[in-house]
Short mmCIF file of C-alpha atoms and ligand atoms in Angstrom, two decimals:
data_model
loop_
_atom_site.label_atom_id
_atom_site.label_comp_id
_atom_site.label_asym_id
_atom_site.label_seq_id
_atom_site.Cartn_x
_atom_site.Cartn_y
_atom_site.Cartn_z
CA UNK A 14 35.11 59.57 -23.67
CA UNK A 15 33.21 59.55 -26.96
CA UNK A 16 31.41 56.24 -26.42
CA UNK A 17 30.30 57.44 -23.00
CA UNK A 18 31.99 54.58 -21.14
CA UNK A 19 34.93 54.82 -18.79
CA UNK A 20 37.90 52.86 -19.99
CA UNK A 21 38.72 49.85 -17.80
CA UNK A 22 41.93 51.60 -16.75
CA UNK A 23 39.90 54.43 -15.23
CA UNK A 24 38.60 53.94 -11.70
CA UNK A 25 36.86 57.30 -11.27
CA UNK A 26 35.76 59.75 -13.94
CA UNK A 27 34.14 63.07 -13.09
CA UNK A 28 32.82 65.23 -15.93
CA UNK A 29 31.58 68.78 -15.46
CA UNK A 30 30.56 68.39 -11.81
CA UNK A 31 28.51 71.27 -10.42
CA UNK A 32 27.06 71.31 -6.93
CA UNK A 33 25.51 73.95 -4.67
CA UNK A 34 24.74 73.24 -1.01
CA UNK A 35 22.62 75.01 1.59
CA UNK A 36 19.43 77.04 1.26
CA UNK A 37 18.55 80.66 0.71
CA UNK A 38 21.20 83.12 1.78
CA UNK A 39 23.40 80.24 2.97
CA UNK A 40 23.48 78.63 -0.48
CA UNK A 41 27.06 78.08 -1.67
CA UNK A 42 28.19 77.10 -5.17
CA UNK A 43 30.68 74.54 -3.86
CA UNK A 44 31.86 72.69 -6.98
CA UNK A 45 32.09 74.57 -10.29
CA UNK A 46 32.59 72.42 -13.36
CA UNK A 47 35.07 69.88 -12.05
CA UNK A 48 36.41 67.23 -14.43
CA UNK A 49 38.92 64.67 -13.24
CA UNK A 50 39.98 61.10 -13.97
CA UNK A 51 41.67 58.74 -11.53
CA UNK A 52 43.40 55.64 -12.88
CA UNK A 53 42.96 52.20 -11.33
CA UNK A 54 45.46 51.68 -8.57
CA UNK A 55 46.43 55.34 -8.46
CA UNK A 56 46.82 57.29 -5.20
CA UNK A 57 45.59 60.88 -5.58
CA UNK A 58 45.96 63.57 -2.93
CA UNK A 59 43.29 66.30 -2.92
CA UNK A 60 44.71 69.50 -1.48
CA UNK A 61 43.69 73.15 -1.28
CA UNK A 62 42.57 75.79 1.20
CA UNK A 63 39.89 75.17 3.78
CA UNK A 64 36.47 75.63 2.18
CA UNK A 65 37.71 74.95 -1.36
CA UNK A 66 35.40 71.94 -1.76
CA UNK A 67 37.71 68.99 -1.06
CA UNK A 68 35.36 67.10 1.27
CA UNK A 69 32.38 67.75 -0.97
CA UNK A 70 34.23 66.48 -4.03
CA UNK A 71 35.29 63.34 -2.13
CA UNK A 72 31.65 62.72 -1.15
CA UNK A 73 30.59 63.07 -4.79
CA UNK A 74 33.19 60.44 -5.78
CA UNK A 75 31.94 58.18 -2.98
CA UNK A 76 28.30 58.53 -4.05
CA UNK A 77 27.32 60.26 -0.80
CA UNK A 78 26.50 63.57 -2.51
CA UNK A 79 24.68 63.86 -5.83
CA UNK A 80 25.89 66.64 -8.14
CA UNK A 81 23.40 69.13 -9.62
CA UNK A 82 25.03 68.55 -13.01
CA UNK A 83 27.75 66.38 -14.47
CA UNK A 84 28.66 62.69 -14.63
CA UNK A 85 30.21 60.51 -11.95
CA UNK A 86 31.46 57.18 -13.31
CA UNK A 87 33.05 54.87 -10.76
CA UNK A 88 34.34 51.46 -11.83
CA UNK A 89 32.32 51.81 -15.05
CA UNK A 90 29.09 52.48 -13.17
CA UNK A 91 27.29 55.79 -13.74
CA UNK A 92 26.36 56.79 -10.19
CA UNK A 93 23.99 59.56 -11.28
CA UNK A 94 21.77 56.95 -12.94
CA UNK A 95 21.37 54.80 -9.81
CA UNK A 96 18.42 55.12 -7.43
CA UNK A 97 19.11 55.44 -3.69
CA UNK A 98 18.95 51.68 -2.99
CA UNK A 99 21.23 50.77 -5.88
CA UNK A 100 23.63 53.56 -4.92
CA UNK A 101 23.78 52.33 -1.31
CA UNK A 102 24.45 48.79 -2.51
CA UNK A 103 27.17 50.02 -4.87
CA UNK A 104 28.85 52.00 -2.07
CA UNK A 105 28.69 49.04 0.29
CA UNK A 106 30.42 46.73 -2.18
CA UNK A 107 32.80 49.00 -4.05
CA UNK A 108 33.74 52.03 -1.95
CA UNK A 109 35.48 52.22 1.43
CA UNK A 110 35.30 55.54 3.28
CA UNK A 111 37.54 56.82 6.10
CA UNK A 112 36.74 60.08 7.92
CA UNK A 113 38.84 62.45 10.01
CA UNK A 114 36.65 61.84 13.06
CA UNK A 115 36.40 58.05 12.57
CA UNK A 116 32.55 57.84 12.52
CA UNK A 117 32.38 54.55 14.41
CA UNK A 118 29.07 53.43 15.92
CA UNK A 119 29.61 54.19 19.63
CA UNK A 120 27.26 51.45 20.88
CA UNK A 121 29.07 48.73 18.93
CA UNK A 122 32.35 47.00 19.71
CA UNK A 123 35.29 47.17 17.31
CA UNK A 124 34.33 43.73 15.97
CA UNK A 125 30.68 44.73 15.49
CA UNK A 126 31.67 47.97 13.74
CA UNK A 127 33.84 46.10 11.22
CA UNK A 128 31.28 43.32 10.75
CA UNK A 129 28.44 45.78 10.06
CA UNK A 130 29.13 46.57 6.38
CA UNK A 131 29.74 42.87 5.72
CA UNK A 132 26.39 41.97 7.29
CA UNK A 133 24.66 44.74 5.32
CA UNK A 134 26.17 43.28 2.14
CA UNK A 135 24.98 39.78 3.17
CA UNK A 136 28.51 38.43 3.24
CA UNK A 137 28.78 35.02 4.92
CA UNK A 138 31.14 34.76 7.90
CA UNK A 139 31.01 38.47 8.68
CA UNK A 140 32.37 38.10 12.20
CA UNK A 141 35.26 35.84 11.22
CA UNK A 142 36.17 38.26 8.42
CA UNK A 143 35.90 41.25 10.77
CA UNK A 144 38.19 39.53 13.27
CA UNK A 145 40.79 38.86 10.54
CA UNK A 146 40.59 42.49 9.37
CA UNK A 147 41.13 43.79 12.90
CA UNK A 148 44.08 41.43 13.36
CA UNK A 149 45.52 42.77 10.08
CA UNK A 150 45.49 46.32 11.48
CA UNK A 151 47.10 45.20 14.75
CA UNK A 152 43.94 45.22 16.87
CA UNK A 153 43.45 41.52 17.53
CA UNK A 154 43.57 42.35 21.25
CA UNK A 155 40.84 45.02 21.08
CA UNK A 156 37.99 43.13 19.40
CA UNK A 157 35.45 43.69 22.16
CA UNK A 158 36.35 47.25 23.09
CA UNK A 159 33.91 50.07 22.40
CA UNK A 160 35.14 53.17 20.50
CA UNK A 161 35.24 55.26 23.70
CA UNK A 162 37.63 52.70 25.19
CA UNK A 163 40.09 53.08 22.30
CA UNK A 164 42.70 55.75 21.52
CA UNK A 165 42.27 57.97 18.45
CA UNK A 166 44.79 55.92 16.49
CA UNK A 167 43.07 52.68 17.47
CA UNK A 168 39.68 54.09 16.46
CA UNK A 169 41.08 55.07 13.07
CA UNK A 170 42.49 51.53 12.67
CA UNK A 171 39.02 50.15 13.32
CA UNK A 172 37.58 52.60 10.80
CA UNK A 173 40.17 51.54 8.21
CA UNK A 174 39.48 47.84 8.89
CA UNK A 175 35.77 48.57 8.40
CA UNK A 176 36.45 50.44 5.15
CA UNK A 177 38.58 47.69 3.59
CA UNK A 178 36.64 44.67 4.92
CA UNK A 179 34.26 44.44 1.92
CA UNK A 180 37.33 44.59 -0.39
CA UNK A 181 36.31 47.82 -2.13
CA UNK A 182 37.91 48.88 -5.43
CA UNK A 183 38.01 52.49 -4.24
CA UNK A 184 39.20 53.88 -0.91
CA UNK A 185 38.48 57.51 -0.06
CA UNK A 186 39.81 59.19 3.06
CA UNK A 187 39.02 62.72 4.28
CA UNK A 188 41.95 64.04 6.34
CA UNK A 189 42.46 60.61 7.93
CA UNK A 190 45.26 61.89 10.17
CA UNK A 191 43.68 65.24 11.02
CA UNK A 192 42.73 64.24 14.57
CA UNK A 193 45.91 62.31 15.36
CA UNK A 194 49.35 63.24 16.68
CA UNK A 195 52.22 63.08 14.21
CA UNK A 196 53.58 59.66 15.17
CA UNK A 197 50.17 58.02 15.22
CA UNK A 198 49.24 59.79 11.99
CA UNK A 199 52.35 58.39 10.30
CA UNK A 200 51.40 54.86 11.37
CA UNK A 201 47.88 55.32 10.03
CA UNK A 202 49.25 56.57 6.70
CA UNK A 203 51.59 53.58 6.44
CA UNK A 204 48.67 51.28 7.16
CA UNK A 205 46.40 52.94 4.60
CA UNK A 206 49.00 52.77 1.83
CA UNK A 207 49.94 49.18 2.73
CA UNK A 208 46.32 48.04 2.54
CA UNK A 209 45.83 49.98 -0.70
CA UNK A 210 48.87 48.23 -2.22
CA UNK A 211 48.01 44.76 -0.91
CA UNK A 212 44.49 44.95 -2.31
CA UNK A 213 45.22 46.83 -5.51
CA UNK A 214 42.71 49.52 -4.59
CA UNK A 215 42.50 53.08 -5.88
CA UNK A 216 42.98 55.72 -3.17
CA UNK A 217 41.79 59.32 -3.08
CA UNK A 218 42.60 61.24 0.05
CA UNK A 219 42.13 64.79 1.26
CA UNK A 220 45.04 66.12 3.24
CA UNK A 221 46.67 69.26 4.59
CA UNK A 222 49.83 67.31 5.27
CA UNK A 223 52.49 67.89 2.60
CA UNK A 224 54.33 64.73 3.64
CA UNK A 225 51.21 62.70 3.07
CA UNK A 226 50.46 64.44 -0.25
CA UNK A 227 53.98 63.54 -1.44
CA UNK A 228 53.28 59.83 -0.90
CA UNK A 229 50.53 60.04 -3.53
CA UNK A 230 51.17 59.45 -7.23
CA UNK A 231 49.54 62.78 -8.03
CA UNK A 232 48.19 65.86 -6.29
CA UNK A 233 45.05 67.72 -7.37
CA UNK A 234 44.67 71.23 -5.97
CA UNK A 235 41.25 72.83 -5.56
CA UNK A 236 40.51 76.50 -5.15
CA UNK A 237 36.98 77.87 -4.73
CA UNK A 238 35.43 74.77 -6.24
CA UNK A 239 37.59 74.47 -9.35
CA UNK A 240 40.66 72.36 -10.08
CA UNK A 241 43.58 74.77 -9.89
CA UNK A 242 46.31 72.38 -10.85
CA UNK A 243 47.05 68.70 -11.08
CA UNK A 244 50.67 67.75 -10.49
CA UNK A 245 52.37 64.41 -10.77
CA UNK A 246 54.46 63.56 -7.71
N1 ADP B 25 25.63 71.65 3.68
C1 ADP B 25 26.21 72.81 3.33
N2 ADP B 25 25.48 73.94 3.21
C2 ADP B 25 26.04 75.10 2.84
N3 ADP B 25 27.35 75.24 2.54
C3 ADP B 25 28.12 74.16 2.66
C4 ADP B 25 27.61 72.89 3.06
N4 ADP B 25 28.63 71.99 3.06
C5 ADP B 25 29.73 72.68 2.69
N5 ADP B 25 29.42 73.97 2.46
C6 ADP B 25 30.36 75.02 2.02
O1 ADP B 25 31.03 74.55 0.87
C7 ADP B 25 32.38 74.96 0.87
C8 ADP B 25 33.28 73.75 0.69
O2 ADP B 25 33.17 72.90 1.81
P1 ADP B 25 34.08 71.59 1.96
O3 ADP B 25 33.87 70.71 0.80
O4 ADP B 25 33.80 71.04 3.31
O5 ADP B 25 35.55 72.23 1.87
P2 ADP B 25 36.96 71.66 2.34
O6 ADP B 25 36.82 70.21 2.65
O7 ADP B 25 37.89 71.95 1.20
O8 ADP B 25 37.36 72.46 3.55
C9 ADP B 25 32.59 75.71 2.16
O9 ADP B 25 32.51 77.08 1.90
C10 ADP B 25 31.45 75.26 3.02
O10 ADP B 25 31.09 76.24 3.95
MG1 MG B 26 37.06 69.16 4.38
#
């Protein structure tokens, strides 16, 4: 945009993103000049072959990877201009992240896992809020279980409760059903889209599942680090 600011209707704006990862002979030019805008409240499915850069692009949007070049504007904040502390604070308040392999802290109970980001953000009543979030994902009876004592679907519910607990504007999910059977995966998808709707969040998810991609408002296809096509659903 000419004035350099994202419009309020834009949740995520990427401009000319370039990123290489790895060292020496293992260095890979992963993202090659990617520009993309995601509207507030939109659900976007990122698809494309394995190795095309989907996870890396999602991490750039989430402020977990810094691009070598380009702009990343999320909720009108230029992430490239933030130092590490400010970026971590921004992520904690504004961005919820769900991974394929759940990424729960194994030594913490479900309740402690969900309370953690709230405590890190100095939210009052973190445990009461965490309990309510777990009840909202149907896990009111598993508050004091450790991740290893939960099924894959239950662990992903905990991870989703943890992601949405701080009420982020942006939810990103990297193959959230990739480690789950079809029935459980469907339930997780329903849950993710319900929470997105209820909270008016913007959702960007990486998926191999055509059924899941069709639930999104729009699909963006990557190939070898460039946007191949963007199709409205
Ligand atoms: N830390 C890294 N060092 C070197 N290469 C990497 C690193 N992370 C990812 N890559 C490479 O970048 C490419 C894109 O990876 P990724 O974003 O995980 O793709 P996708 O999620 O679409 O499968 C792959 O070729 C991968 O091997
Ligand atoms: Mg990936």
